[in-house]
Structures are given as C-alpha cells and as structure tokens.
PDB file of C-alpha atoms in Angstrom:
ATOM      1  CA  MET A   1       0.000   0.000   0.000  1.00 51.00           C
ATOM      2  CA  PRO A   2       2.713   2.572   0.877  1.00 74.00           C
ATOM      3  CA  ARG A   3       4.508   1.768  -2.394  1.00 76.00           C
ATOM      4  CA  GLU A   4       1.315   2.332  -4.378  1.00 79.00           C
ATOM      5  CA  LYS A   5       0.794   5.700  -2.675  1.00 80.00           C
ATOM      6  CA  LEU A   6       4.371   6.674  -3.492  1.00 78.00           C
ATOM      7  CA  GLN A   7       3.953   5.751  -7.150  1.00 79.00           C
ATOM      8  CA  HIS A   8       0.696   7.712  -7.267  1.00 78.00           C
ATOM      9  CA  ALA A   9       2.419  10.779  -5.771  1.00 81.00           C
ATOM     10  CA  ILE A  10       5.288  10.511  -8.262  1.00 77.00           C
ATOM     11  CA  GLY A  11       2.820  10.222 -11.118  1.00 78.00           C
ATOM     12  CA  ALA A  12       0.916  13.281  -9.918  1.00 81.00           C
ATOM     13  CA  ILE A  13       4.130  15.317  -9.769  1.00 78.00           C
ATOM     14  CA  HIS A  14       5.045  14.178 -13.278  1.00 73.00           C
ATOM     15  CA  VAL A  15       1.665  15.216 -14.668  1.00 75.00           C
ATOM     16  CA  ARG A  16       1.553  18.559 -12.880  1.00 75.00           C
ATOM     17  CA  PHE A  17       5.143  19.751 -13.210  1.00 70.00           C
ATOM     18  CA  GLY A  18       6.548  17.752 -16.124  1.00 69.00           C
ATOM     19  CA  GLY A  19       9.303  15.205 -16.502  1.00 65.00           C
ATOM     20  CA  HIS A  20      12.058  17.689 -15.611  1.00 64.00           C
ATOM     21  CA  ALA A  21      10.771  17.799 -12.021  1.00 64.00           C
ATOM     22  CA  LEU A  22      11.743  14.162 -11.434  1.00 65.00           C
ATOM     23  CA  VAL A  23      15.274  12.892 -11.886  1.00 62.00           C
ATOM     24  CA  HIS A  24      16.757   9.602 -10.710  1.00 62.00           C
ATOM     25  CA  ALA A  25      19.679  10.154  -8.378  1.00 56.00           C
ATOM     26  CA  ALA A  26      21.977   8.097 -10.608  1.00 54.00           C
ATOM     27  CA  ARG A  27      21.342  10.541 -13.458  1.00 57.00           C
ATOM     28  CA  LEU A  28      22.203  13.680 -11.512  1.00 55.00           C
ATOM     29  CA  PRO A  29      25.328  15.404 -12.851  1.00 61.00           C
ATOM     30  CA  ALA A  30      28.453  15.185 -10.733  1.00 67.00           C
ATOM     31  CA  ALA A  31      29.610  18.278  -8.892  1.00 74.00           C
ATOM     32  CA  ARG A  32      31.969  20.444 -10.929  1.00 85.00           C
ATOM     33  CA  PRO A  33      34.767  21.732  -8.706  1.00 91.00           C
ATOM     34  CA  TRP A  34      36.867  24.812  -9.287  1.00 92.00           C
ATOM     35  CA  PRO A  35      40.347  24.292  -7.766  1.00 93.00           C
ATOM     36  CA  THR A  36      41.279  27.338  -5.702  1.00 92.00           C
ATOM     37  CA  GLY A  37      44.980  26.535  -5.729  1.00 88.00           C
ATOM     38  CA  LEU A  38      44.937  26.435  -1.921  1.00 91.00           C
ATOM     39  CA  PRO A  39      45.527  22.779  -0.952  1.00 91.00           C
ATOM     40  CA  ALA A  40      43.703  22.929   2.394  1.00 91.00           C
ATOM     41  CA  VAL A  41      40.551  24.471   0.900  1.00 93.00           C
ATOM     42  CA  ASP A  42      40.494  22.090  -2.048  1.00 93.00           C
ATOM     43  CA  ARG A  43      41.017  19.043   0.168  1.00 93.00           C
ATOM     44  CA  LEU A  44      38.420  20.005   2.769  1.00 93.00           C
ATOM     45  CA  SER A  45      35.798  20.567   0.069  1.00 93.00           C
ATOM     46  CA  GLY A  46      35.918  16.839  -0.664  1.00 93.00           C
ATOM     47  CA  ILE A  47      35.633  17.433  -4.425  1.00 93.00           C
ATOM     48  CA  GLY A  48      38.882  19.242  -5.143  1.00 93.00           C
ATOM     49  CA  GLY A  49      37.711  22.854  -4.995  1.00 94.00           C
ATOM     50  CA  LEU A  50      34.739  25.171  -4.576  1.00 95.00           C
ATOM     51  CA  PRO A  51      31.620  23.863  -6.326  1.00 95.00           C
ATOM     52  CA  ARG A  52      30.543  25.594  -9.523  1.00 94.00           C
ATOM     53  CA  GLY A  53      26.922  26.670  -9.634  1.00 93.00           C
ATOM     54  CA  ARG A  54      26.630  26.639  -5.838  1.00 93.00           C
ATOM     55  CA  VAL A  55      26.835  29.013  -2.895  1.00 95.00           C
ATOM     56  CA  SER A  56      29.796  28.439  -0.577  1.00 96.00           C
ATOM     57  CA  VAL A  57      30.304  30.139   2.779  1.00 95.00           C
ATOM     58  CA  LEU A  58      33.492  31.034   4.629  1.00 94.00           C
ATOM     59  CA  GLN A  59      32.647  31.950   8.212  1.00 92.00           C
ATOM     60  CA  GLY A  60      34.383  32.644  11.489  1.00 90.00           C
ATOM     61  CA  ALA A  61      34.860  35.142  14.271  1.00 88.00           C
ATOM     62  CA  LEU A  62      36.531  38.510  13.781  1.00 86.00           C
ATOM     63  CA  GLY A  63      40.293  38.095  13.516  1.00 84.00           C
ATOM     64  CA  ALA A  64      40.264  34.425  12.493  1.00 87.00           C
ATOM     65  CA  GLY A  65      41.457  35.270   8.978  1.00 88.00           C
ATOM     66  CA  LYS A  66      38.358  34.586   6.905  1.00 89.00           C
ATOM     67  CA  LEU A  67      38.713  37.765   4.849  1.00 88.00           C
ATOM     68  CA  SER A  68      42.402  37.098   4.193  1.00 88.00           C
ATOM     69  CA  LEU A  69      41.638  33.559   3.051  1.00 91.00           C
ATOM     70  CA  ALA A  70      38.762  34.766   0.862  1.00 92.00           C
ATOM     71  CA  LEU A  71      41.030  37.333  -0.799  1.00 90.00           C
ATOM     72  CA  ALA A  72      43.607  34.629  -1.504  1.00 90.00           C
ATOM     73  CA  VAL A  73      40.865  32.661  -3.288  1.00 93.00           C
ATOM     74  CA  LEU A  74      39.843  35.838  -5.122  1.00 92.00           C
ATOM     75  CA  ALA A  75      43.404  36.370  -6.337  1.00 91.00           C
ATOM     76  CA  THR A  76      43.347  32.951  -7.990  1.00 92.00           C
ATOM     77  CA  ALA A  77      39.913  33.643  -9.487  1.00 93.00           C
ATOM     78  CA  THR A  78      41.072  36.850 -11.191  1.00 92.00           C
ATOM     79  CA  ARG A  79      43.819  34.924 -12.950  1.00 90.00           C
ATOM     80  CA  GLU A  80      41.537  32.144 -14.169  1.00 86.00           C
ATOM     81  CA  HIS A  81      38.226  33.874 -14.916  1.00 82.00           C
ATOM     82  CA  ALA A  82      37.548  36.681 -17.348  1.00 75.00           C
ATOM     83  CA  HIS A  83      35.301  38.360 -14.791  1.00 84.00           C
ATOM     84  CA  ALA A  84      35.537  38.237 -11.001  1.00 91.00           C
ATOM     85  CA  VAL A  85      33.312  40.422  -8.845  1.00 92.00           C
ATOM     86  CA  VAL A  86      33.481  41.638  -5.247  1.00 92.00           C
ATOM     87  CA  ILE A  87      30.269  42.828  -3.608  1.00 92.00           C
ATOM     88  CA  ASP A  88      31.401  45.143  -0.823  1.00 90.00           C
ATOM     89  CA  ARG A  89      28.254  45.915   1.141  1.00 80.00           C
ATOM     90  CA  ARG A  90      30.064  48.015   3.720  1.00 73.00           C
ATOM     91  CA  ARG A  91      31.573  50.019   0.851  1.00 63.00           C
ATOM     92  CA  ARG A  92      35.000  50.435   2.413  1.00 66.00           C
ATOM     93  CA  ARG A  93      35.827  46.939   3.601  1.00 69.00           C
ATOM     94  CA  PHE A  94      37.548  45.814   0.409  1.00 80.00           C
ATOM     95  CA  ASP A  95      41.091  47.050  -0.193  1.00 80.00           C
ATOM     96  CA  PRO A  96      42.410  46.095  -3.667  1.00 82.00           C
ATOM     97  CA  TRP A  97      45.990  46.506  -2.418  1.00 81.00           C
ATOM     98  CA  ILE A  98      45.780  43.209  -0.545  1.00 82.00           C
ATOM     99  CA  PRO A  99      44.780  40.871  -3.419  1.00 84.00           C
ATOM    100  CA  ASP A 100      47.202  42.796  -5.650  1.00 85.00           C
ATOM    101  CA  ARG A 101      50.030  41.733  -3.325  1.00 84.00           C
ATOM    102  CA  MET A 102      48.748  38.160  -3.619  1.00 85.00           C
ATOM    103  CA  GLY A 103      49.148  38.223  -7.384  1.00 85.00           C
ATOM    104  CA  ALA A 104      45.589  39.138  -8.401  1.00 88.00           C
ATOM    105  CA  ASP A 105      44.859  40.483 -11.871  1.00 88.00           C
ATOM    106  CA  LEU A 106      43.006  43.683 -10.981  1.00 89.00           C
ATOM    107  CA  GLY A 107      42.087  44.170 -14.635  1.00 88.00           C
ATOM    108  CA  ALA A 108      39.723  41.192 -14.343  1.00 90.00           C
ATOM    109  CA  LEU A 109      38.131  42.441 -11.118  1.00 90.00           C
ATOM    110  CA  THR A 110      35.005  44.551 -10.655  1.00 90.00           C
ATOM    111  CA  VAL A 111      33.970  45.961  -7.259  1.00 90.00           C
ATOM    112  CA  VAL A 112      30.280  46.602  -6.573  1.00 90.00           C
ATOM    113  CA  ARG A 113      29.449  48.841  -3.607  1.00 90.00           C
ATOM    114  CA  PRO A 114      25.667  48.774  -3.090  1.00 90.00           C
ATOM    115  CA  PRO A 115      24.090  51.386  -0.808  1.00 88.00           C
ATOM    116  CA  THR A 116      21.736  49.001   1.033  1.00 89.00           C
ATOM    117  CA  PRO A 117      21.521  45.287   1.902  1.00 90.00           C
ATOM    118  CA  ALA A 118      18.545  44.882  -0.442  1.00 92.00           C
ATOM    119  CA  VAL A 119      20.509  46.308  -3.366  1.00 92.00           C
ATOM    120  CA  ALA A 120      23.432  44.043  -2.454  1.00 92.00           C
ATOM    121  CA  GLY A 121      21.139  41.030  -2.735  1.00 92.00           C
ATOM    122  CA  GLU A 122      19.780  42.179  -6.085  1.00 94.00           C
ATOM    123  CA  ALA A 123      23.294  42.791  -7.385  1.00 93.00           C
ATOM    124  CA  ALA A 124      24.489  39.348  -6.318  1.00 94.00           C
ATOM    125  CA  VAL A 125      21.555  37.647  -8.036  1.00 94.00           C
ATOM    126  CA  ALA A 126      21.957  39.702 -11.213  1.00 94.00           C
ATOM    127  CA  LEU A 127      25.684  38.992 -11.446  1.00 93.00           C
ATOM    128  CA  ALA A 128      25.238  35.263 -10.837  1.00 93.00           C
ATOM    129  CA  ARG A 129      22.451  35.145 -13.415  1.00 92.00           C
ATOM    130  CA  ALA A 130      24.679  36.938 -15.925  1.00 90.00           C
ATOM    131  CA  GLY A 131      27.353  34.286 -15.479  1.00 87.00           C
ATOM    132  CA  ALA A 132      30.026  36.065 -13.455  1.00 86.00           C
ATOM    133  CA  GLY A 133      32.813  33.515 -13.180  1.00 89.00           C
ATOM    134  CA  PHE A 134      33.471  34.195  -9.504  1.00 92.00           C
ATOM    135  CA  ALA A 135      31.542  36.384  -7.065  1.00 92.00           C
ATOM    136  CA  LEU A 136      32.864  37.203  -3.598  1.00 91.00           C
ATOM    137  CA  VAL A 137      30.266  38.645  -1.209  1.00 91.00           C
ATOM    138  CA  LEU A 138      31.825  40.366   1.804  1.00 88.00           C
ATOM    139  CA  GLU A 139      28.752  40.346   4.023  1.00 83.00           C
ATOM    140  CA  GLU A 140      25.626  38.302   4.695  1.00 83.00           C
ATOM    141  CA  LEU A 141      22.828  38.935   2.195  1.00 88.00           C
ATOM    142  CA  PRO A 142      19.143  39.493   3.024  1.00 89.00           C
ATOM    143  CA  GLU A 143      17.212  36.241   3.334  1.00 91.00           C
ATOM    144  CA  PRO A 144      14.862  36.959   0.364  1.00 91.00           C
ATOM    145  CA  ALA A 145      17.881  37.118  -1.962  1.00 92.00           C
ATOM    146  CA  LEU A 146      19.350  33.729  -1.053  1.00 92.00           C
ATOM    147  CA  GLY A 147      16.862  31.513  -2.899  1.00 92.00           C
ATOM    148  CA  PRO A 148      17.148  33.471  -6.174  1.00 93.00           C
ATOM    149  CA  LEU A 149      20.933  33.524  -5.748  1.00 94.00           C
ATOM    150  CA  GLU A 150      21.025  29.729  -5.477  1.00 93.00           C
ATOM    151  CA  SER A 151      18.902  29.351  -8.605  1.00 92.00           C
ATOM    152  CA  ALA A 152      20.883  31.916 -10.588  1.00 93.00           C
ATOM    153  CA  ALA A 153      24.220  30.316  -9.719  1.00 93.00           C
ATOM    154  CA  ALA A 154      22.920  26.843 -10.565  1.00 91.00           C
ATOM    155  CA  ARG A 155      21.783  27.959 -14.017  1.00 91.00           C
ATOM    156  CA  SER A 156      24.904  29.906 -14.948  1.00 91.00           C
ATOM    157  CA  GLY A 157      27.545  27.832 -13.182  1.00 92.00           C
ATOM    158  CA  SER A 158      28.883  30.848 -11.283  1.00 93.00           C
ATOM    159  CA  ILE A 159      31.003  30.300  -8.182  1.00 94.00           C
ATOM    160  CA  VAL A 160      29.635  32.296  -5.244  1.00 95.00           C
ATOM    161  CA  LEU A 161      31.609  32.665  -2.008  1.00 96.00           C
ATOM    162  CA  VAL A 162      30.035  34.535   0.919  1.00 94.00           C
ATOM    163  CA  VAL A 163      32.133  35.740   3.862  1.00 92.00           C
ATOM    164  CA  ALA A 164      30.034  35.685   7.040  1.00 88.00           C
ATOM    165  CA  GLY A 165      30.316  35.821  10.780  1.00 85.00           C
ATOM    166  CA  GLY A 166      28.402  32.575  11.260  1.00 75.00           C
ATOM    167  CA  GLY A 167      25.085  31.641  12.812  1.00 72.00           C
ATOM    168  CA  GLU A 168      22.821  32.886  10.018  1.00 78.00           C
ATOM    169  CA  ARG A 169      20.292  30.090   9.482  1.00 82.00           C
ATOM    170  CA  ALA A 170      19.075  31.207   6.078  1.00 87.00           C
ATOM    171  CA  LEU A 171      22.612  31.463   4.721  1.00 88.00           C
ATOM    172  CA  ALA A 172      23.537  28.116   6.262  1.00 86.00           C
ATOM    173  CA  HIS A 173      20.551  26.548   4.497  1.00 88.00           C
ATOM    174  CA  ALA A 174      21.459  28.120   1.152  1.00 90.00           C
ATOM    175  CA  SER A 175      25.090  27.014   1.169  1.00 92.00           C
ATOM    176  CA  SER A 176      26.310  23.767  -0.332  1.00 93.00           C
ATOM    177  CA  LEU A 177      29.709  24.082   1.338  1.00 95.00           C
ATOM    178  CA  THR A 178      30.501  25.875   4.598  1.00 95.00           C
ATOM    179  CA  LEU A 179      34.063  26.279   5.842  1.00 95.00           C
ATOM    180  CA  GLU A 180      34.723  27.766   9.272  1.00 94.00           C
ATOM    181  CA  LEU A 181      37.888  29.372  10.623  1.00 93.00           C
ATOM    182  CA  GLU A 182      38.719  29.364  14.329  1.00 93.00           C
ATOM    183  CA  LEU A 183      41.566  31.476  15.660  1.00 91.00           C
ATOM    184  CA  LEU A 184      44.236  29.515  17.541  1.00 90.00           C
ATOM    185  CA  GLY A 185      46.882  32.184  17.994  1.00 88.00           C
ATOM    186  CA  TRP A 186      49.187  34.541  16.156  1.00 87.00           C
ATOM    187  CA  GLU A 187      52.250  34.037  14.006  1.00 81.00           C
ATOM    188  CA  PRO A 188      55.172  36.384  14.785  1.00 80.00           C
ATOM    189  CA  ALA A 189      57.896  37.348  12.338  1.00 73.00           C
ATOM    190  CA  ARG A 190      60.874  39.510  13.335  1.00 75.00           C
ATOM    191  CA  GLY A 191      59.009  41.044  16.232  1.00 72.00           C
ATOM    192  CA  ARG A 192      55.907  41.907  14.215  1.00 76.00           C
ATOM    193  CA  LEU A 193      52.489  40.363  13.730  1.00 76.00           C
ATOM    194  CA  ALA A 194      52.669  38.215  10.598  1.00 78.00           C
ATOM    195  CA  GLY A 195      49.104  36.904  10.675  1.00 81.00           C
ATOM    196  CA  PRO A 196      46.663  34.578  12.414  1.00 85.00           C
ATOM    197  CA  ARG A 197      47.169  30.883  13.018  1.00 88.00           C
ATOM    198  CA  SER A 198      43.759  29.268  12.605  1.00 91.00           C
ATOM    199  CA  VAL A 199      42.091  25.922  12.083  1.00 93.00           C
ATOM    200  CA  LEU A 200      39.876  25.570   9.009  1.00 94.00           C
ATOM    201  CA  ARG A 201      36.962  23.131   9.342  1.00 94.00           C
ATOM    202  CA  CYS A 202      34.370  21.856   6.914  1.00 95.00           C
ATOM    203  CA  VAL A 203      31.157  22.145   8.943  1.00 94.00           C
ATOM    204  CA  LYS A 204      28.672  21.547   6.119  1.00 93.00           C
ATOM    205  CA  ASN A 205      29.012  19.768   2.801  1.00 94.00           C
ATOM    206  CA  LYS A 206      26.240  18.644   0.463  1.00 92.00           C
ATOM    207  CA  LEU A 207      28.746  17.163  -1.977  1.00 90.00           C
ATOM    208  CA  ALA A 208      31.054  15.113   0.255  1.00 89.00           C
ATOM    209  CA  ALA A 209      31.539  14.139   3.877  1.00 90.00           C
ATOM    210  CA  PRO A 210      32.033  17.114   6.232  1.00 90.00           C
ATOM    211  CA  GLY A 211      34.174  17.207   9.355  1.00 90.00           C
ATOM    212  CA  ALA A 212      37.708  17.432   7.967  1.00 90.00           C
ATOM    213  CA  GLU A 213      40.002  20.181   9.229  1.00 91.00           C
ATOM    214  CA  ALA A 214      43.425  21.698   8.632  1.00 91.00           C
ATOM    215  CA  GLU A 215      45.585  24.213  10.463  1.00 90.00           C
ATOM    216  CA  LEU A 216      46.684  27.296   8.529  1.00 87.00           C
ATOM    217  CA  VAL A 217      48.983  30.259   8.936  1.00 85.00           C
ATOM    218  CA  LEU A 218      47.584  33.252   7.052  1.00 83.00           C
ATOM    219  CA  ARG A 219      50.361  35.780   6.591  1.00 79.00           C
ATOM    220  CA  TYR A 220      49.458  39.398   5.978  1.00 74.00           C
ATOM    221  CA  PRO A 221      51.130  40.580   2.758  1.00 69.00           C
ATOM    222  CA  ARG A 222      53.935  43.082   3.224  1.00 61.00           C
ATOM    223  CA  GLY A 223      56.193  44.660   0.645  1.00 48.00           C
ATOM    224  CA  PRO A 224      56.819  42.466  -2.431  1.00 44.00           C
ATOM    225  CA  ARG A 225      54.243  39.974  -3.597  1.00 43.00           C
ATOM    226  CA  LEU A 226      54.251  36.700  -1.763  1.00 41.00           C
ATOM    227  CA  PRO A 227      54.820  33.567  -3.843  1.00 45.00           C
ATOM    228  CA  ALA A 228      51.576  31.677  -4.411  1.00 43.00           C
ATOM    229  CA  ALA A 229      53.010  28.626  -2.643  1.00 44.00           C
ATOM    230  CA  GLU A 230      53.339  30.619   0.585  1.00 48.00           C
ATOM    231  CA  TRP A 231      49.793  32.037   0.734  1.00 47.00           C
ATOM    232  CA  PRO A 232      48.404  30.582   2.843  1.00 55.00           C
ATOM    233  CA  ARG A 233      50.796  28.003   4.280  1.00 54.00           C
ATOM    234  CA  GLU A 234      49.303  24.931   5.870  1.00 52.00           C
ATOM    235  CA  VAL A 235      50.786  24.043   9.236  1.00 48.00           C
ATOM    236  CA  GLU A 236      52.443  20.641   9.395  1.00 45.00           C
ATOM    237  CA  ARG A 237      52.798  20.570  13.165  1.00 40.00           C
ATOM    238  CA  THR A 238      51.221  22.462  16.050  1.00 34.00           C
ATOM    239  CA  PRO A 239      53.573  24.900  17.837  1.00 34.00           C
ATOM    240  CA  ALA A 240      54.210  24.552  21.538  1.00 29.00           C
ATOM    241  CA  VAL A 241      53.827  28.288  22.192  1.00 30.00           C
ATOM    242  CA  VAL A 242      50.956  30.558  21.207  1.00 28.00           C
ATOM    243  CA  VAL A 243      52.252  34.067  20.602  1.00 28.00           C
ATOM    244  CA  GLU A 244      49.962  36.968  21.460  1.00 29.00           C
ATOM    245  CA  PRO A 245      49.361  39.789  18.931  1.00 30.00           C
ATOM    246  CA  TRP A 246      52.068  42.380  18.571  1.00 32.00           C
ATOM    247  CA  PRO A 247      51.138  45.491  20.623  1.00 33.00           C
ATOM    248  CA  GLY A 248      49.227  48.049  18.605  1.00 34.00           C
ATOM    249  CA  ALA A 249      48.643  45.760  15.646  1.00 35.00           C
ATOM    250  CA  SER A 250      45.181  45.434  14.172  1.00 35.00           C
ATOM    251  CA  ALA A 251      43.842  41.911  13.777  1.00 35.00           C
ATOM    252  CA  ALA A 252      40.401  42.781  12.413  1.00 34.00           C
ATOM    253  CA  VAL A 253      40.422  40.443   9.444  1.00 35.00           C
TER     254      VAL A 253
END
C-alpha cells in the first residue's frame, strides 16, 4: 500500500510539473569543482575545490582570517576567470591593495558597492544570473535574496563565495559548502604580527563528507608579492607556544 501511494504521488508530480521535475539520483550530474589553488581548501571541500553553480560560505569570528583567506581565493579567481566580482556591502571593507600583493589580476576584477543590503542582494543575483565567473560577497545577504541567488548560480555555473560571521540560518541553508575558521593564535615574524594561526573546518558539505580540518597560517602581505606557494601556508605541526598579537597591531580580518 505505501509503495502504491508513493507511485501515485510521483505520477501526480510528473503530470503537474513535467518530466524535468523528477530525476533519478543516478542521473544527476556530478559536482563540478573549481580548484582554488589552496591545498587545504580544495582538500576540505571533498571534491577538489569550490563547487561551480553553488553558494559556498566562509565563516568565522573577527580576527580568524576569513577575509584574508577569501582574498587569496579571489586572487586565484582573477587569474583564471575573465570576470571576477566583489560585492562590498560596507563600501569600504575591500582594499584592492591586498589581493594585488597576492598576485591578483586587478584588470579582471570589478567591485560593486551597493548602498543598502537589499541592493546588495539584487546585485548578487543579477551577477550570478549573468554568469560572473566568480563572485565574492563580503557580508551576509538578506534572506529573500538567497533563494534566487542559489537558482541563478545553478543555471549559470557561477562560483559564489560569501564571507560571514556565522550563525545565520538562512545562509547556512542556502550554502552547499561551509568552511569555518577558528583562531588559535598569532604568528610572529621579526618582532611583528605576521598573521593569524587558525584551524579551518568543513562544517557543512552537500557534496562530500564534512568534518575534515586543517591548520593554517595566514600571513598578511607586506612589501613584495608573496609567492603563491606561501599564501596561505598549511601548518604541518602544532607549535608549543601561542604568541599573542604584537602590541598596537590590528587583527580585524
């Protein structure tokens, strides 16, 4: 009896919404990863990179390094995609000097600075729908924009990465991949603050098993461009001493 009811329900869906509404799981296309060039991120994703046509989230507390890591991903995107976009909702949060020092191609980068959260959501949806190769959103978007953003990215194959503080239920629901950074300490270099030492965890994954983690050192760029192999550097062993931030240094990343 339950099987007959199930078949009847499937038939009703087929008649009402068409054959495209029903797809056998075995026929679903495999996830298409975009390798970020950052070994820890690509490994933790479980598929070898950020998923194309999906919304990914990089979250963590202030100072954990989520913005620095996102900008490292952005630098790779500008070299591999004709168009990469940054949606800077706070209007002054994005500093192009930083990805430039990471080797970004600023000629392939467009910065959108919307005046309100609602406009930020509309801009993100429009850019994903238009097929922007990579879109970095530097703030949580309004809940009404998340569903259309998912659909737009799925249709165009755009890669969408949202930087968030964490705890937003609507954004957590919309994401296919959520990576979280937790600050462990600080990395000193010649008596100065070099950057945060954090652990990166995969806390949600619709495409592979979650739960993996890796420890990273995210070095703030100074002077000449850092070689790609050094940004960020994955920690091979945990240090015995946690060094506190250098006095007067700003760690708001």
